[in-house]
PDB file of C-alpha atoms in Angstrom:
ATOM      1  CA  MET A   1       6.167 -16.017   5.919  1.00  0.00           C
ATOM      2  CA  SER A   2       6.360 -18.494   8.796  1.00  0.00           C
ATOM      3  CA  SER A   3       6.438 -22.194   8.037  1.00  0.00           C
ATOM      4  CA  LYS A   4       4.059 -24.601   9.714  1.00  0.00           C
ATOM      5  CA  LYS A   5       5.525 -26.133  12.855  1.00  0.00           C
ATOM      6  CA  GLN A   6       6.114 -29.870  12.589  1.00  0.00           C
ATOM      7  CA  SER A   7       4.562 -32.162  15.164  1.00  0.00           C
ATOM      8  CA  PRO A   8       6.963 -33.945  17.553  1.00  0.00           C
ATOM      9  CA  GLY A   9       5.888 -37.261  16.016  1.00  0.00           C
ATOM     10  CA  THR A  10       6.606 -36.078  12.482  1.00  0.00           C
ATOM     11  CA  GLU A  11       9.996 -34.670  13.485  1.00  0.00           C
ATOM     12  CA  LYS A  12      11.031 -37.997  15.014  1.00  0.00           C
ATOM     13  CA  ALA A  13       9.864 -39.958  11.990  1.00  0.00           C
ATOM     14  CA  ASP A  14      11.691 -37.555   9.657  1.00  0.00           C
ATOM     15  CA  LEU A  15      14.942 -37.935  11.595  1.00  0.00           C
ATOM     16  CA  ILE A  16      14.774 -41.731  11.629  1.00  0.00           C
ATOM     17  CA  GLU A  17      13.955 -41.762   7.906  1.00  0.00           C
ATOM     18  CA  LYS A  18      16.984 -39.542   7.263  1.00  0.00           C
ATOM     19  CA  LEU A  19      19.257 -41.844   9.262  1.00  0.00           C
ATOM     20  CA  PHE A  20      17.943 -44.868   7.371  1.00  0.00           C
ATOM     21  CA  SER A  21      18.350 -43.178   3.989  1.00  0.00           C
ATOM     22  CA  GLU A  22      21.994 -42.536   4.936  1.00  0.00           C
ATOM     23  CA  LYS A  23      22.261 -46.174   6.092  1.00  0.00           C
ATOM     24  CA  LYS A  24      23.138 -44.994   9.608  1.00  0.00           C
ATOM     25  CA  PHE A  25      21.306 -47.898  11.202  1.00  0.00           C
ATOM     26  CA  GLU A  26      23.197 -47.802  14.508  1.00  0.00           C
ATOM     27  CA  GLU A  27      22.329 -44.136  14.961  1.00  0.00           C
ATOM     28  CA  ALA A  28      18.688 -44.826  14.084  1.00  0.00           C
ATOM     29  CA  LEU A  29      18.480 -47.590  16.675  1.00  0.00           C
ATOM     30  CA  ASP A  30      20.220 -45.473  19.322  1.00  0.00           C
ATOM     31  CA  PHE A  31      17.864 -42.563  18.658  1.00  0.00           C
ATOM     32  CA  ALA A  32      14.749 -44.722  18.910  1.00  0.00           C
ATOM     33  CA  GLN A  33      15.961 -46.344  22.123  1.00  0.00           C
ATOM     34  CA  HIS A  34      16.919 -42.975  23.613  1.00  0.00           C
ATOM     35  CA  GLN A  35      13.401 -41.729  22.865  1.00  0.00           C
ATOM     36  CA  GLU A  36      12.059 -44.854  24.610  1.00  0.00           C
ATOM     37  CA  MET A  37      10.181 -45.685  21.444  1.00  0.00           C
ATOM     38  CA  LEU A  38      11.211 -49.339  21.616  1.00  0.00           C
ATOM     39  CA  THR A  39      10.311 -49.962  25.255  1.00  0.00           C
ATOM     40  CA  ASP A  40       6.534 -50.038  24.918  1.00  0.00           C
ATOM     41  CA  GLU A  41       4.682 -53.094  23.700  1.00  0.00           C
ATOM     42  CA  ASP A  42       3.952 -51.930  20.200  1.00  0.00           C
ATOM     43  CA  GLU A  43       3.985 -54.107  17.111  1.00  0.00           C
ATOM     44  CA  HIS A  44       5.100 -51.344  14.763  1.00  0.00           C
ATOM     45  CA  TRP A  45       8.124 -50.447  16.880  1.00  0.00           C
ATOM     46  CA  ALA A  46       9.008 -54.126  17.136  1.00  0.00           C
ATOM     47  CA  VAL A  47       9.073 -54.164  13.321  1.00  0.00           C
ATOM     48  CA  VAL A  48      11.348 -51.105  13.243  1.00  0.00           C
ATOM     49  CA  GLU A  49      13.710 -52.659  15.773  1.00  0.00           C
ATOM     50  CA  ILE A  50      13.808 -56.048  14.033  1.00  0.00           C
ATOM     51  CA  ILE A  51      14.616 -54.633  10.601  1.00  0.00           C
ATOM     52  CA  THR A  52      17.157 -52.187  12.045  1.00  0.00           C
ATOM     53  CA  LEU A  53      18.929 -55.049  13.818  1.00  0.00           C
ATOM     54  CA  LEU A  54      18.928 -57.053  10.591  1.00  0.00           C
ATOM     55  CA  ALA A  55      20.494 -54.085   8.816  1.00  0.00           C
ATOM     56  CA  LEU A  56      23.175 -54.100  11.524  1.00  0.00           C
ATOM     57  CA  ASN A  57      23.770 -57.819  10.883  1.00  0.00           C
ATOM     58  CA  ARG A  58      22.436 -58.880  14.276  1.00  0.00           C
ATOM     59  CA  PRO A  59      19.973 -61.682  13.432  1.00  0.00           C
ATOM     60  CA  GLU A  60      20.118 -63.209  16.918  1.00  0.00           C
ATOM     61  CA  HIS A  61      19.136 -59.899  18.492  1.00  0.00           C
ATOM     62  CA  ALA A  62      16.346 -59.589  15.925  1.00  0.00           C
ATOM     63  CA  ARG A  63      15.052 -63.042  16.870  1.00  0.00           C
ATOM     64  CA  ALA A  64      15.131 -62.060  20.544  1.00  0.00           C
ATOM     65  CA  VAL A  65      13.036 -58.973  19.808  1.00  0.00           C
ATOM     66  CA  TYR A  66      10.524 -61.110  17.941  1.00  0.00           C
ATOM     67  CA  ARG A  67      10.304 -63.651  20.758  1.00  0.00           C
ATOM     68  CA  ARG A  68       9.854 -60.833  23.278  1.00  0.00           C
ATOM     69  CA  ASN A  69       7.013 -59.351  21.240  1.00  0.00           C
ATOM     70  CA  MET A  70       5.500 -62.438  19.644  1.00  0.00           C
ATOM     71  CA  GLY A  71       2.324 -61.963  21.677  1.00  0.00           C
ATOM     72  CA  LEU A  72       1.716 -58.780  19.688  1.00  0.00           C
ATOM     73  CA  ALA A  73       1.629 -60.566  16.346  1.00  0.00           C
ATOM     74  CA  ARG A  74      -1.960 -60.862  15.190  1.00  0.00           C
ATOM     75  CA  SER A  75      -2.868 -63.273  12.433  1.00  0.00           C
ATOM     76  CA  GLY A  76      -1.704 -61.757   9.162  1.00  0.00           C
ATOM     77  CA  SER A  77       0.050 -58.849  10.905  1.00  0.00           C
ATOM     78  CA  ILE A  78       3.258 -57.137   9.806  1.00  0.00           C
ATOM     79  CA  LEU A  79       5.282 -58.678  12.638  1.00  0.00           C
ATOM     80  CA  GLY A  80       3.942 -62.110  11.760  1.00  0.00           C
ATOM     81  CA  ALA A  81       4.729 -61.548   8.074  1.00  0.00           C
ATOM     82  CA  ILE A  82       8.362 -60.744   8.836  1.00  0.00           C
ATOM     83  CA  TRP A  83       8.719 -63.951  10.846  1.00  0.00           C
ATOM     84  CA  GLU A  84       6.984 -66.083   8.220  1.00  0.00           C
ATOM     85  CA  ILE A  85       9.530 -64.964   5.631  1.00  0.00           C
ATOM     86  CA  ASN A  86      12.308 -66.104   7.990  1.00  0.00           C
ATOM     87  CA  LEU A  87      14.573 -63.633   9.743  1.00  0.00           C
ATOM     88  CA  ALA A  88      17.782 -65.459   8.900  1.00  0.00           C
ATOM     89  CA  TYR A  89      17.044 -65.505   5.157  1.00  0.00           C
ATOM     90  CA  LEU A  90      15.920 -61.887   5.230  1.00  0.00           C
ATOM     91  CA  GLN A  91      19.107 -60.921   7.066  1.00  0.00           C
ATOM     92  CA  ARG A  92      21.390 -62.649   4.555  1.00  0.00           C
ATOM     93  CA  ASN A  93      19.863 -60.677   1.698  1.00  0.00           C
ATOM     94  CA  PHE A  94      19.217 -57.387   3.467  1.00  0.00           C
ATOM     95  CA  LYS A  95      22.089 -55.416   1.921  1.00  0.00           C
ATOM     96  CA  ASP A  96      20.933 -56.446  -1.553  1.00  0.00           C
ATOM     97  CA  PHE A  97      17.460 -55.036  -0.900  1.00  0.00           C
ATOM     98  CA  PHE A  98      18.770 -51.477  -0.771  1.00  0.00           C
ATOM     99  CA  GLU A  99      20.908 -51.873  -3.888  1.00  0.00           C
ATOM    100  CA  LYS A 100      18.280 -53.671  -5.956  1.00  0.00           C
ATOM    101  CA  SER A 101      15.394 -51.317  -5.194  1.00  0.00           C
ATOM    102  CA  GLN A 102      14.062 -49.566  -8.283  1.00  0.00           C
ATOM    103  CA  PRO A 103      12.681 -46.010  -8.567  1.00  0.00           C
ATOM    104  CA  GLY A 104       8.912 -46.022  -8.357  1.00  0.00           C
ATOM    105  CA  LYS A 105       8.764 -49.553  -6.979  1.00  0.00           C
ATOM    106  CA  LEU A 106       7.574 -50.081  -3.410  1.00  0.00           C
ATOM    107  CA  ASP A 107      10.475 -51.840  -1.727  1.00  0.00           C
ATOM    108  CA  LEU A 108      11.284 -52.983   1.791  1.00  0.00           C
ATOM    109  CA  PHE A 109      12.692 -49.573   2.713  1.00  0.00           C
ATOM    110  CA  SER A 110       9.505 -47.804   1.584  1.00  0.00           C
ATOM    111  CA  VAL A 111       7.362 -50.226   3.556  1.00  0.00           C
ATOM    112  CA  LEU A 112       9.528 -49.685   6.622  1.00  0.00           C
ATOM    113  CA  LEU A 113       9.108 -45.908   6.422  1.00  0.00           C
ATOM    114  CA  ILE A 114       5.327 -46.340   6.355  1.00  0.00           C
ATOM    115  CA  GLY A 115       5.587 -48.550   9.432  1.00  0.00           C
ATOM    116  CA  MET A 116       7.817 -46.075  11.253  1.00  0.00           C
ATOM    117  CA  ARG A 117       5.409 -43.186  10.741  1.00  0.00           C
ATOM    118  CA  GLU A 118       2.574 -45.356  12.044  1.00  0.00           C
ATOM    119  CA  ALA A 119       4.750 -46.385  14.980  1.00  0.00           C
ATOM    120  CA  VAL A 120       5.485 -42.797  15.993  1.00  0.00           C
ATOM    121  CA  ALA A 121       1.767 -41.972  15.951  1.00  0.00           C
ATOM    122  CA  ASN A 122       0.881 -45.191  17.805  1.00  0.00           C
ATOM    123  CA  HIS A 123       3.503 -44.444  20.450  1.00  0.00           C
ATOM    124  CA  HIS A 124       1.899 -41.087  21.218  1.00  0.00           C
ATOM    125  CA  ILE A 125      -1.639 -42.515  21.147  1.00  0.00           C
ATOM    126  CA  ASN A 126      -0.525 -45.054  23.776  1.00  0.00           C
ATOM    127  CA  ILE A 127       0.928 -42.275  25.938  1.00  0.00           C
ATOM    128  CA  ILE A 128      -2.338 -40.324  25.651  1.00  0.00           C
ATOM    129  CA  GLU A 129      -4.337 -43.383  26.700  1.00  0.00           C
ATOM    130  CA  ARG A 130      -2.173 -43.970  29.781  1.00  0.00           C
ATOM    131  CA  SER A 131      -1.931 -40.378  30.966  1.00  0.00           C
ATOM    132  CA  CYS A 132      -5.123 -38.523  29.995  1.00  0.00           C
ATOM    133  CA  THR A 133      -8.827 -38.560  30.745  1.00  0.00           C
ATOM    134  CA  SER A 134      -9.469 -36.004  28.025  1.00  0.00           C
ATOM    135  CA  ILE A 135      -7.403 -34.149  25.461  1.00  0.00           C
ATOM    136  CA  LEU A 136      -7.945 -31.493  22.825  1.00  0.00           C
ATOM    137  CA  LEU A 137      -8.223 -32.842  19.304  1.00  0.00           C
ATOM    138  CA  GLU A 138      -5.651 -30.230  18.266  1.00  0.00           C
ATOM    139  CA  LYS A 139      -3.156 -31.747  20.733  1.00  0.00           C
ATOM    140  CA  VAL A 140      -3.743 -35.232  19.314  1.00  0.00           C
ATOM    141  CA  GLN A 141      -2.958 -33.820  15.873  1.00  0.00           C
ATOM    142  CA  GLU A 142       0.210 -32.184  17.174  1.00  0.00           C
ATOM    143  CA  LEU A 143       1.501 -35.372  18.794  1.00  0.00           C
ATOM    144  CA  THR A 144       0.674 -37.763  15.965  1.00  0.00           C
ATOM    145  CA  GLY A 145       1.048 -35.643  12.841  1.00  0.00           C
ATOM    146  CA  TYR A 146      -2.496 -36.599  11.789  1.00  0.00           C
ATOM    147  CA  THR A 147      -5.069 -34.329  10.183  1.00  0.00           C
ATOM    148  CA  ALA A 148      -8.166 -33.498  12.244  1.00  0.00           C
ATOM    149  CA  GLN A 149     -10.191 -36.152  10.406  1.00  0.00           C
ATOM    150  CA  GLU A 150      -7.505 -38.833  10.807  1.00  0.00           C
ATOM    151  CA  ALA A 151      -7.089 -38.040  14.505  1.00  0.00           C
ATOM    152  CA  THR A 152     -10.856 -38.177  15.044  1.00  0.00           C
ATOM    153  CA  THR A 153     -11.083 -41.514  13.221  1.00  0.00           C
ATOM    154  CA  ILE A 154      -8.253 -43.070  15.243  1.00  0.00           C
ATOM    155  CA  CYS A 155      -9.772 -41.881  18.526  1.00  0.00           C
ATOM    156  CA  GLN A 156     -13.174 -43.285  17.541  1.00  0.00           C
ATOM    157  CA  GLN A 157     -11.527 -46.607  16.688  1.00  0.00           C
ATOM    158  CA  LYS A 158     -10.099 -46.613  20.207  1.00  0.00           C
ATOM    159  CA  GLY A 159     -13.643 -46.283  21.534  1.00  0.00           C
ATOM    160  CA  TRP A 160     -13.048 -42.700  22.693  1.00  0.00           C
ATOM    161  CA  GLN A 161     -15.674 -39.995  22.242  1.00  0.00           C
ATOM    162  CA  VAL A 162     -15.752 -36.393  21.100  1.00  0.00           C
ATOM    163  CA  ASP A 163     -17.377 -34.352  23.860  1.00  0.00           C
ATOM    164  CA  LYS A 164     -19.976 -32.314  21.982  1.00  0.00           C
ATOM    165  CA  SER A 165     -20.247 -29.841  24.848  1.00  0.00           C
ATOM    166  CA  LYS A 166     -16.566 -29.025  24.451  1.00  0.00           C
ATOM    167  CA  GLU A 167     -15.948 -28.784  20.749  1.00  0.00           C
ATOM    168  CA  GLY A 168     -12.741 -30.493  19.730  1.00  0.00           C
ATOM    169  CA  THR A 169     -12.220 -32.339  23.025  1.00  0.00           C
ATOM    170  CA  ILE A 170     -11.579 -36.079  22.975  1.00  0.00           C
ATOM    171  CA  VAL A 171     -12.836 -37.942  26.053  1.00  0.00           C
ATOM    172  CA  ILE A 172     -10.661 -40.948  26.869  1.00  0.00           C
ATOM    173  CA  ILE A 173     -12.639 -44.031  27.883  1.00  0.00           C
ATOM    174  CA  PRO A 174     -10.220 -46.352  29.753  1.00  0.00           C
ATOM    175  CA  GLU A 175     -12.558 -49.343  29.648  1.00  0.00           C
ATOM    176  CA  ALA A 176     -13.128 -49.021  25.894  1.00  0.00           C
ATOM    177  CA  ILE A 177     -13.323 -52.460  24.304  1.00  0.00           C
ATOM    178  CA  HIS A 178     -12.405 -51.249  20.843  1.00  0.00           C
ATOM    179  CA  LEU A 179      -8.807 -51.977  19.866  1.00  0.00           C
ATOM    180  CA  LEU A 180      -6.852 -49.493  17.782  1.00  0.00           C
ATOM    181  CA  ALA A 181      -7.642 -50.422  14.201  1.00  0.00           C
ATOM    182  CA  LYS A 182      -5.010 -50.437  11.519  1.00  0.00           C
ATOM    183  CA  THR A 183      -3.271 -47.119  12.134  1.00  0.00           C
ATOM    184  CA  ASN A 184      -3.453 -44.627   9.305  1.00  0.00           C
ATOM    185  CA  ALA A 185      -4.730 -47.352   6.967  1.00  0.00           C
ATOM    186  CA  ALA A 186      -6.344 -44.856   4.622  1.00  0.00           C
ATOM    187  CA  GLN A 187      -3.004 -43.391   3.597  1.00  0.00           C
ATOM    188  CA  SER A 188      -0.642 -46.325   4.101  1.00  0.00           C
ATOM    189  CA  GLU A 189      -0.994 -47.506   0.471  1.00  0.00           C
ATOM    190  CA  ILE A 190      -0.260 -51.063   1.566  1.00  0.00           C
ATOM    191  CA  ASN A 191      -1.978 -53.589   3.813  1.00  0.00           C
ATOM    192  CA  ASP A 192      -0.536 -56.546   5.695  1.00  0.00           C
ATOM    193  CA  ALA A 193      -1.196 -59.077   2.925  1.00  0.00           C
ATOM    194  CA  GLU A 194       0.434 -56.754   0.394  1.00  0.00           C
ATOM    195  CA  PHE A 195       3.369 -56.256   2.759  1.00  0.00           C
ATOM    196  CA  LEU A 196       3.968 -60.010   2.884  1.00  0.00           C
ATOM    197  CA  GLN A 197       3.773 -60.212  -0.913  1.00  0.00           C
ATOM    198  CA  VAL A 198       6.185 -57.284  -1.315  1.00  0.00           C
ATOM    199  CA  LEU A 199       8.770 -58.927   0.935  1.00  0.00           C
ATOM    200  CA  THR A 200       8.333 -62.246  -0.867  1.00  0.00           C
ATOM    201  CA  ASN A 201       8.895 -60.536  -4.228  1.00  0.00           C
ATOM    202  CA  ILE A 202      11.984 -58.735  -2.930  1.00  0.00           C
ATOM    203  CA  ILE A 203      13.487 -61.987  -1.693  1.00  0.00           C
ATOM    204  CA  ALA A 204      12.808 -63.629  -5.067  1.00  0.00           C
ATOM    205  CA  THR A 205      14.517 -60.716  -6.830  1.00  0.00           C
ATOM    206  CA  ALA A 206      17.516 -60.782  -4.511  1.00  0.00           C
ATOM    207  CA  SER A 207      18.017 -64.537  -4.839  1.00  0.00           C
TER     208      SER A 207
END
């Protein structure tokens, strides 16, 4: 019996998760940079890069990434939440976060994995927007790892349309005024306000 083929986005997220779980932060950062995942202006990838650099004990580099991407930080966003908590303080306690995490408790690592999966999908959505005028819904699913319903929802949030004359075809509308809403929010299990509270609680525990 043949197993279902993983999407490229899912494969990348799985590999980065594996590297993080093995605390191979340098390898995770190198992989993401090699894939050019950290070169686009994308808030989620900025989060991945910042926390990876903190794990590598490079707070100054993390600050530089934030400054380079600070225009991406919306009010109450994940990137803004990380900065509000203070990168230097977060960096000093980062190693404790992994050791103090409890089974069944949503910790910083769990939150990061959610963000990375969103980032992989966002990265491919951005590529689609730049390079396509239309695309099959099935291809969107393959690139992002989304279900058909999730892919349709994300495309609609972008202001794109499903061409009814070509079932399953997404028509890209370059001048769409709709911004990409919170990616994969339905299955993230945590919103930005909760993310800030989680990090605050972790810092209190590690202190």
